[in-house]
mmCIF file of C-alpha atoms in Angstrom:
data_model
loop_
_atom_site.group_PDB
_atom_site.id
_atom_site.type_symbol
_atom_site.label_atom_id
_atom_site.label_comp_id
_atom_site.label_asym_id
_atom_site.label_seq_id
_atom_site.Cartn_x
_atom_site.Cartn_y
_atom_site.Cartn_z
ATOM 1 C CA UNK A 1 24.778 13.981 -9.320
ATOM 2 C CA UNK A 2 21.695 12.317 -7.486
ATOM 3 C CA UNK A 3 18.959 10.595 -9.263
ATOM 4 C CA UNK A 4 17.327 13.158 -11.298
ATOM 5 C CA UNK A 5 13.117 12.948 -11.107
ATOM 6 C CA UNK A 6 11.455 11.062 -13.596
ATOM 7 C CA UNK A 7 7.812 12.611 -14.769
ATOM 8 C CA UNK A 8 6.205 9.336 -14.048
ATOM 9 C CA UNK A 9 8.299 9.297 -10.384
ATOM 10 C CA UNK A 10 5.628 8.672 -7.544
ATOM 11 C CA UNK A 11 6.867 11.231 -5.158
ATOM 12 C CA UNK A 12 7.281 13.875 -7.711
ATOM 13 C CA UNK A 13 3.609 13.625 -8.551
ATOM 14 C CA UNK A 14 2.257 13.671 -4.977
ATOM 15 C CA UNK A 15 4.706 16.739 -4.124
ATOM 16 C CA UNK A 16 3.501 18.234 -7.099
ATOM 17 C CA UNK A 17 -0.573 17.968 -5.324
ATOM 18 C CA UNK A 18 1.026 18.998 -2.398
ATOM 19 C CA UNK A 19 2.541 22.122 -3.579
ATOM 20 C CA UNK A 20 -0.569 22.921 -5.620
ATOM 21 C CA UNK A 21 -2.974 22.244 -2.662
ATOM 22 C CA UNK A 22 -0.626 24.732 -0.358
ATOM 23 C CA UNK A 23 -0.547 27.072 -3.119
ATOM 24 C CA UNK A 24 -4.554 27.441 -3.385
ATOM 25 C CA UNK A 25 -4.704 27.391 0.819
ATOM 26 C CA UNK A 26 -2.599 30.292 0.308
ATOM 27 C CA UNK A 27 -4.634 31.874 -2.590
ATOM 28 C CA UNK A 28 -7.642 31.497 -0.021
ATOM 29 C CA UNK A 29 -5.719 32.890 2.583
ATOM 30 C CA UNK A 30 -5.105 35.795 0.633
ATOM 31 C CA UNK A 31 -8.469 36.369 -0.872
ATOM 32 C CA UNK A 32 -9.695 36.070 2.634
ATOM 33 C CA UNK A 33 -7.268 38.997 3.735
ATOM 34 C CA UNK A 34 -8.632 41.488 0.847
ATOM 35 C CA UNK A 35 -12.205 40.572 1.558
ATOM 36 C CA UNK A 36 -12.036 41.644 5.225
ATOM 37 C CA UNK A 37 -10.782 44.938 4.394
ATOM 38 C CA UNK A 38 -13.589 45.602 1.455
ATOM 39 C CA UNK A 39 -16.039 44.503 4.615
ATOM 40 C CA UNK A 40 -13.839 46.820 6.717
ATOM 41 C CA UNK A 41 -14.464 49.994 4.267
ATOM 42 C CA UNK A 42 -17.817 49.165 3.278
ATOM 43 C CA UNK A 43 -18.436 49.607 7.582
ATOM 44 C CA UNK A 44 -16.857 52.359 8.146
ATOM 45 C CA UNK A 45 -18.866 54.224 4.822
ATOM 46 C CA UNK A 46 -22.113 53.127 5.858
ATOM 47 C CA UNK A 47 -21.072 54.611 10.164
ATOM 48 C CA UNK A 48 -20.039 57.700 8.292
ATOM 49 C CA UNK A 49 -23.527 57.780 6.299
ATOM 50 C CA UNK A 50 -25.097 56.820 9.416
ATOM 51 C CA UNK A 51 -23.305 59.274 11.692
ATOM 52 C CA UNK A 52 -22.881 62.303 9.784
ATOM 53 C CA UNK A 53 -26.642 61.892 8.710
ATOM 54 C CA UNK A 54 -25.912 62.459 5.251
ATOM 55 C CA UNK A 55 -28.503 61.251 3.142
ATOM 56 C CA UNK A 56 -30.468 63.875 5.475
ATOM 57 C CA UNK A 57 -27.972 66.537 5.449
ATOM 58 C CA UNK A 58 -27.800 66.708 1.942
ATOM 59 C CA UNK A 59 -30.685 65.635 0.321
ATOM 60 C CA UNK A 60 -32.242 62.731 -2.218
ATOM 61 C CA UNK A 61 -29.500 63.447 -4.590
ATOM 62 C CA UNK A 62 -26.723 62.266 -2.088
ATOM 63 C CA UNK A 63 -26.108 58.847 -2.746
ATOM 64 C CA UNK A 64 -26.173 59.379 -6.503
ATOM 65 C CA UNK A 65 -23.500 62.169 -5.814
ATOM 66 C CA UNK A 66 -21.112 60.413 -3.750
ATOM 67 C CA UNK A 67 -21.127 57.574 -6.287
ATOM 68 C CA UNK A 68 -20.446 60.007 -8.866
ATOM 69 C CA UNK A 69 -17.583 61.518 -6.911
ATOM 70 C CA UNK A 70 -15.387 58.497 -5.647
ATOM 71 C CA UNK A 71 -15.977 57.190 -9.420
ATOM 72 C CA UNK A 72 -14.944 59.918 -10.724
ATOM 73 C CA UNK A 73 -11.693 60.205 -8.031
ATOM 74 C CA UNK A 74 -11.154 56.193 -8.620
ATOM 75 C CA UNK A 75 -12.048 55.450 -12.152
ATOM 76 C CA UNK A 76 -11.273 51.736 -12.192
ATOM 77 C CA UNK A 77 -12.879 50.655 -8.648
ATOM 78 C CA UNK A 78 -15.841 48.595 -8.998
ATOM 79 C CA UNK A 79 -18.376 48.900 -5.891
ATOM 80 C CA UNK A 80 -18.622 52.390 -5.646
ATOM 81 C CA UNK A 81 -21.807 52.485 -6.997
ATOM 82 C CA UNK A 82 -25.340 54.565 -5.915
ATOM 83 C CA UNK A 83 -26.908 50.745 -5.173
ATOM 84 C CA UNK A 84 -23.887 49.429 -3.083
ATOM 85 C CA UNK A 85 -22.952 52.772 -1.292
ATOM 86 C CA UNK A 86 -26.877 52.320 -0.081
ATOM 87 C CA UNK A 87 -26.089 48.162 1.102
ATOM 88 C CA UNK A 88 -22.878 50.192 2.806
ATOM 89 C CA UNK A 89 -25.571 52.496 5.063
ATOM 90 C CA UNK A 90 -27.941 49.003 5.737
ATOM 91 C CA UNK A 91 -25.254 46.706 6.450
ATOM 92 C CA UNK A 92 -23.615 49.091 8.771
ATOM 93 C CA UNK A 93 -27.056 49.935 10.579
ATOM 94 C CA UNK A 94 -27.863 46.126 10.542
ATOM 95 C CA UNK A 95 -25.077 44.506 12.228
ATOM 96 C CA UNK A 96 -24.873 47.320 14.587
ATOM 97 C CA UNK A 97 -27.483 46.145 16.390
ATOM 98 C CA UNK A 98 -25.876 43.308 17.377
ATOM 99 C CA UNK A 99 -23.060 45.710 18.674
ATOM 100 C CA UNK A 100 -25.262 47.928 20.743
ATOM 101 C CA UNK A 101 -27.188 45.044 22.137
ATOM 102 C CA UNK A 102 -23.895 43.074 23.072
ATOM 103 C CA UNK A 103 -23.741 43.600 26.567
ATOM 104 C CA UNK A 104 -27.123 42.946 27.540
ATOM 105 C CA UNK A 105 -27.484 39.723 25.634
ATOM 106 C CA UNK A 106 -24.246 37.892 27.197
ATOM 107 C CA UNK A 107 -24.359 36.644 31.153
ATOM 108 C CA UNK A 108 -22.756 38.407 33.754
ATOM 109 C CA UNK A 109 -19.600 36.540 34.038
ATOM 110 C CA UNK A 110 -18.782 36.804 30.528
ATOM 111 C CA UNK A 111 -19.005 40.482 30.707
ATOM 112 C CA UNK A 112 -15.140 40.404 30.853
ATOM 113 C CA UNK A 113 -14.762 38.775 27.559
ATOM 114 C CA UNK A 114 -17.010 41.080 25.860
ATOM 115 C CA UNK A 115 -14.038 42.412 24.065
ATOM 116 C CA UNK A 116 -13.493 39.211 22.245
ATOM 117 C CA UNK A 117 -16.970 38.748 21.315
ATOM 118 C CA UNK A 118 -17.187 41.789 19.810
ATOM 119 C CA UNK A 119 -13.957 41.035 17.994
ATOM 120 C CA UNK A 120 -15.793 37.787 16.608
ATOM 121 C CA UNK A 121 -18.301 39.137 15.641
ATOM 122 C CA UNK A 122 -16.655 41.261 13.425
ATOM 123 C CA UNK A 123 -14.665 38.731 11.887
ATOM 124 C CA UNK A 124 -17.588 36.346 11.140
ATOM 125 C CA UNK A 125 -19.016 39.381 9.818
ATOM 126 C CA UNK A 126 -15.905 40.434 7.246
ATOM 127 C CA UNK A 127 -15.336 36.951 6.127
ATOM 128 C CA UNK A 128 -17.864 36.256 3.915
ATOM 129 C CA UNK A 129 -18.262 38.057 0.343
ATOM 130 C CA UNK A 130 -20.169 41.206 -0.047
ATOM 131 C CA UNK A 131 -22.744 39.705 -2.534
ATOM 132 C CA UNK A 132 -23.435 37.018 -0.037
ATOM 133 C CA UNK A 133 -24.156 40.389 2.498
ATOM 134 C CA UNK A 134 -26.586 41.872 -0.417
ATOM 135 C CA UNK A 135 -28.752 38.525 -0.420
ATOM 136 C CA UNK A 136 -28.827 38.477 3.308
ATOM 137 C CA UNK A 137 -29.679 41.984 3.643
ATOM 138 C CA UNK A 138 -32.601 42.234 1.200
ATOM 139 C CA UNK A 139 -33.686 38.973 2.759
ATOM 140 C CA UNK A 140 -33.083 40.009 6.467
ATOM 141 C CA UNK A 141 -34.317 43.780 6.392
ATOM 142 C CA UNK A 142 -34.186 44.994 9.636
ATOM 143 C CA UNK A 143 -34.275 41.114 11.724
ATOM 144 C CA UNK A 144 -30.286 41.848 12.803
ATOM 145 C CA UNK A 145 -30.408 38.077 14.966
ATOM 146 C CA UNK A 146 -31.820 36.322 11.500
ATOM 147 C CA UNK A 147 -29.265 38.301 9.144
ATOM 148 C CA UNK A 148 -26.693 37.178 11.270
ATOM 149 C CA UNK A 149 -27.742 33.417 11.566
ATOM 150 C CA UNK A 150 -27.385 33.504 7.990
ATOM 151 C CA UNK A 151 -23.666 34.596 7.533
ATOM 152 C CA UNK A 152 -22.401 32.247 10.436
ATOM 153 C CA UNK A 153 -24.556 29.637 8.738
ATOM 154 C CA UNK A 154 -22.678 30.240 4.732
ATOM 155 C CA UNK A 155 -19.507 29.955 6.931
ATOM 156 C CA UNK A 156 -20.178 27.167 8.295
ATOM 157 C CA UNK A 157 -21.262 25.451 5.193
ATOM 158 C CA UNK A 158 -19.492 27.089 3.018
ATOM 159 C CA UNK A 159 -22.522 28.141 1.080
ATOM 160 C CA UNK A 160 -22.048 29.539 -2.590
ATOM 161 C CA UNK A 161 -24.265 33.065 -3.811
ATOM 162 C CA UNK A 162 -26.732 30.473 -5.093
ATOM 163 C CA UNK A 163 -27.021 28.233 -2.412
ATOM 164 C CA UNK A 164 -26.886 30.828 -0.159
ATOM 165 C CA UNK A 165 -30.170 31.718 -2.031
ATOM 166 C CA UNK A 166 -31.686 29.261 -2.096
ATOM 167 C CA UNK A 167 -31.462 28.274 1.339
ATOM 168 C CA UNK A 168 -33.280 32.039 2.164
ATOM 169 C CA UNK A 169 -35.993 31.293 0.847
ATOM 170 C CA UNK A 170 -36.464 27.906 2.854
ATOM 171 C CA UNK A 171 -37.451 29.646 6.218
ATOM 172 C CA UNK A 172 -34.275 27.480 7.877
ATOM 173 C CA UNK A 173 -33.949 30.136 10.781
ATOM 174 C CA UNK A 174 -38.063 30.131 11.818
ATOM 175 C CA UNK A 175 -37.392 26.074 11.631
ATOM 176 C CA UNK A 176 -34.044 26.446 13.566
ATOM 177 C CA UNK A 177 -35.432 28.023 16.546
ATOM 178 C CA UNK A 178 -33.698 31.078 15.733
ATOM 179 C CA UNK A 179 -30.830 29.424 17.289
ATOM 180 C CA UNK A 180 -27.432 32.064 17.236
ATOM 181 C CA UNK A 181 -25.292 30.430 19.889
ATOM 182 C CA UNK A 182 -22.996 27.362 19.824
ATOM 183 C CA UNK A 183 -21.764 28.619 16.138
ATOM 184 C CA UNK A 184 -18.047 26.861 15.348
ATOM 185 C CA UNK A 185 -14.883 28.713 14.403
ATOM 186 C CA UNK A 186 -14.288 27.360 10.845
ATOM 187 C CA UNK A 187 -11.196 27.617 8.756
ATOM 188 C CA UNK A 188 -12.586 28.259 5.397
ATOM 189 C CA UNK A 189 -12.137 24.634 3.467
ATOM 190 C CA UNK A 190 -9.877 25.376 -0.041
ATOM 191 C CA UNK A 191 -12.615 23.414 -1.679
ATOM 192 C CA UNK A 192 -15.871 24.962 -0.684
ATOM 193 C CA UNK A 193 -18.034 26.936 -3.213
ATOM 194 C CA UNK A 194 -17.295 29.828 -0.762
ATOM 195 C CA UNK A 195 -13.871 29.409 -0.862
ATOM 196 C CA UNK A 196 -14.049 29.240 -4.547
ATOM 197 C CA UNK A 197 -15.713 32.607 -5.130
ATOM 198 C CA UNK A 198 -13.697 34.762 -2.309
ATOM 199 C CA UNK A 199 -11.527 33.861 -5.149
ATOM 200 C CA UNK A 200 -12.767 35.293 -8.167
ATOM 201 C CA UNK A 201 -15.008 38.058 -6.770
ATOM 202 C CA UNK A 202 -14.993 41.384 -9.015
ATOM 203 C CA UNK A 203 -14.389 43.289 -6.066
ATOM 204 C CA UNK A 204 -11.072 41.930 -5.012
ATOM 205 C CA UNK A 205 -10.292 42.371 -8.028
ATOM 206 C CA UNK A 206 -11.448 45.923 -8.376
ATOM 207 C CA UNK A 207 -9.789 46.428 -4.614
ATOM 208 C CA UNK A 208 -6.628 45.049 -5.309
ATOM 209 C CA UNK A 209 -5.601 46.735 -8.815
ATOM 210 C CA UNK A 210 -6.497 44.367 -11.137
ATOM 211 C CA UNK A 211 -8.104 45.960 -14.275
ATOM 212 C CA UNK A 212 -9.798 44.802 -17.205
ATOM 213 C CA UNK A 213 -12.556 41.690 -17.469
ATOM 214 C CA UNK A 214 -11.192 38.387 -16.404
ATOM 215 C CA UNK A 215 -12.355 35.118 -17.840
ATOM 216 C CA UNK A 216 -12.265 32.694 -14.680
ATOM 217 C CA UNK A 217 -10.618 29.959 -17.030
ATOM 218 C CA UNK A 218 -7.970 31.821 -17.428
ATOM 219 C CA UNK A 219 -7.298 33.461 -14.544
ATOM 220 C CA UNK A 220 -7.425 29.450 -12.801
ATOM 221 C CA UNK A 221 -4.980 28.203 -15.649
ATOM 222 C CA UNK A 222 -2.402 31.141 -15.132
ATOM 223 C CA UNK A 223 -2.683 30.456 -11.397
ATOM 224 C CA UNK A 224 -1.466 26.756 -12.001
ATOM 225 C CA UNK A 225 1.026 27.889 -14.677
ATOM 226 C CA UNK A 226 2.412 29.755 -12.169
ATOM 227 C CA UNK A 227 3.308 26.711 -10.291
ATOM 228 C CA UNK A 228 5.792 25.486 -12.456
ATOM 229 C CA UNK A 229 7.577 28.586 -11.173
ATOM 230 C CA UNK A 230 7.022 28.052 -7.625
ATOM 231 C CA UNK A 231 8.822 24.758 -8.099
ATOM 232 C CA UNK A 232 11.552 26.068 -9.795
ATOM 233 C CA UNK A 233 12.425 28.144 -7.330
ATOM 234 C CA UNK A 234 12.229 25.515 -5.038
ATOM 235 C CA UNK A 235 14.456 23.355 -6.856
ATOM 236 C CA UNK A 236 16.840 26.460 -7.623
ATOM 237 C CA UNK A 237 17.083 27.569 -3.577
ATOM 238 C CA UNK A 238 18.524 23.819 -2.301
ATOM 239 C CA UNK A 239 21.324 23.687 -5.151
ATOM 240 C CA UNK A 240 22.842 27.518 -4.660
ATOM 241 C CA UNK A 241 22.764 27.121 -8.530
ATOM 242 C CA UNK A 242 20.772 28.495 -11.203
ATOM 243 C CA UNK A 243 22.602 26.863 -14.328
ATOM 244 C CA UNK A 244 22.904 23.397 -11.698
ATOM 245 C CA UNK A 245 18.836 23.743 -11.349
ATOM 246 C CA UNK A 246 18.253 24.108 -15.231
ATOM 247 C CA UNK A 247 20.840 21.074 -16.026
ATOM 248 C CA UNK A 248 18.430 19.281 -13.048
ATOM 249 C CA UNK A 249 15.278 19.914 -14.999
ATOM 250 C CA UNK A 250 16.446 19.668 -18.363
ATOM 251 C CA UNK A 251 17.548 15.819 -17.457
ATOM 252 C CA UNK A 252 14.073 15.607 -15.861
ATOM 253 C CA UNK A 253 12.204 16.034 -18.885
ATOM 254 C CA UNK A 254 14.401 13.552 -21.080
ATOM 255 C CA UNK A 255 13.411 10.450 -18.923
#
């Protein structure tokens, strides 16, 4: 048998950082997945309000109604309330200004790639969390250029709700010359106050199943107990043994 792996054993440790940094790039990954498709449906409700001229067609009571109605069809779904079915109808008729006004805003000869800027446009719009939209919306009104400044800039930085915030209400796209090109592609960085609450929004939650209130201490220290079984299985795959991977451990933890 090979040298089993002391707890103290260099390597071991910085595998161990390894496999817990890929595990939260993939926790990221994943919470950036379920976001885009809360975005996604939030859209698409807000073009249906917009294009069906609902809150016309069927009076002041609508909103309150249709809340009442999904809640009532999907008890344990957060966001399907009067106030965020309305942010559905402004974000929708927000950003698609930007849409409509596409073609006339980009040159001639990069009318053939109009396809892809529409495209990323869309996905700078779905990749950052709903509340961040709210702030940005009540902030933005009807200014579709200056809302969208503002989500390209919280990617970018990686801007928390609060920082996000606070950075509204410093006037930084009057003092940035309104400036909406030459924004960068980012990979969202694991470590970034963004990144950190894609992770624990209510909504994923809400979207994905999960029920019940969840204490953020607990949902991070179940996420790292989880580890340990990432690693087993690791350990268990090379050997082609289960009761050979157990024997490995067990003589792990005795040095």
């Amino acid at each position: 048998m090979g040298k089993s792996i002391g707890i103290l054993d260099k390597d071991y440790v910085l595998w161990v950082k390894e496999l817990v940094k890929r595990y939260r790039s993939s926790q990221i990954k994943a919470a950036i997945k379920v976001n885009k498709e809360i975005l996604r449906y939030y859209w698409e409700l807000g073009k249906d309000i917009e294009e069906k001229q609902a809150d016309n067609k069927y009076g002041s009571k609508f909103y309150a109604t249709l809340s009442r109605d999904l809640r009532h069809e999907m008890p344990d779904v957060e966001g399907l309330s009067e106030t965020s079915i309305r942010y559905a109808k402004r974000f929708y008729v927000l950003y698609n200004q930007q849409i409509v006004n596409l073609p006339q805003l980009v040159e001639e000869s990069e009318k053939a790639n109009l396809p892809q800027l529409v495209e990323r446009l869309y996905s700078d719009l779905f990749s950052i969390p709903w509340g961040h939209h709210r702030y940005i919306i009540d902030k933005c009104s009807n200014d579709s250029d200056k809302a969208l400044f503002y989500v390209r800039q919280t990617l970018e930085n990686g801007w928390s709700r609060d920082i996000l915030l606070n950075v509204l209400g410093t006037n930084l796209y009057e003092r940035s010359g309104k400036a909406l090109t030459n924004f960068k592609s980012t990979l969202l960085d694991v470590d970034s106050d963004l990144a950190q609450e894609l992770t624990r929004d209510p909504y994923d939650f809400s979207f994905t199943g999960l029920r019940g209130k969840y204490n953020e201490r607990i949902l991070k220290d179940t996420l790292l107990n989880n580890i340990t079984n990432f690693l087993l299985e690791l350990l268990c795959k090379p050997l082609h043994n289960i009761s050979y991977a157990n024997k490995f451990i067990m003589q792990s933890d005795l040095n």
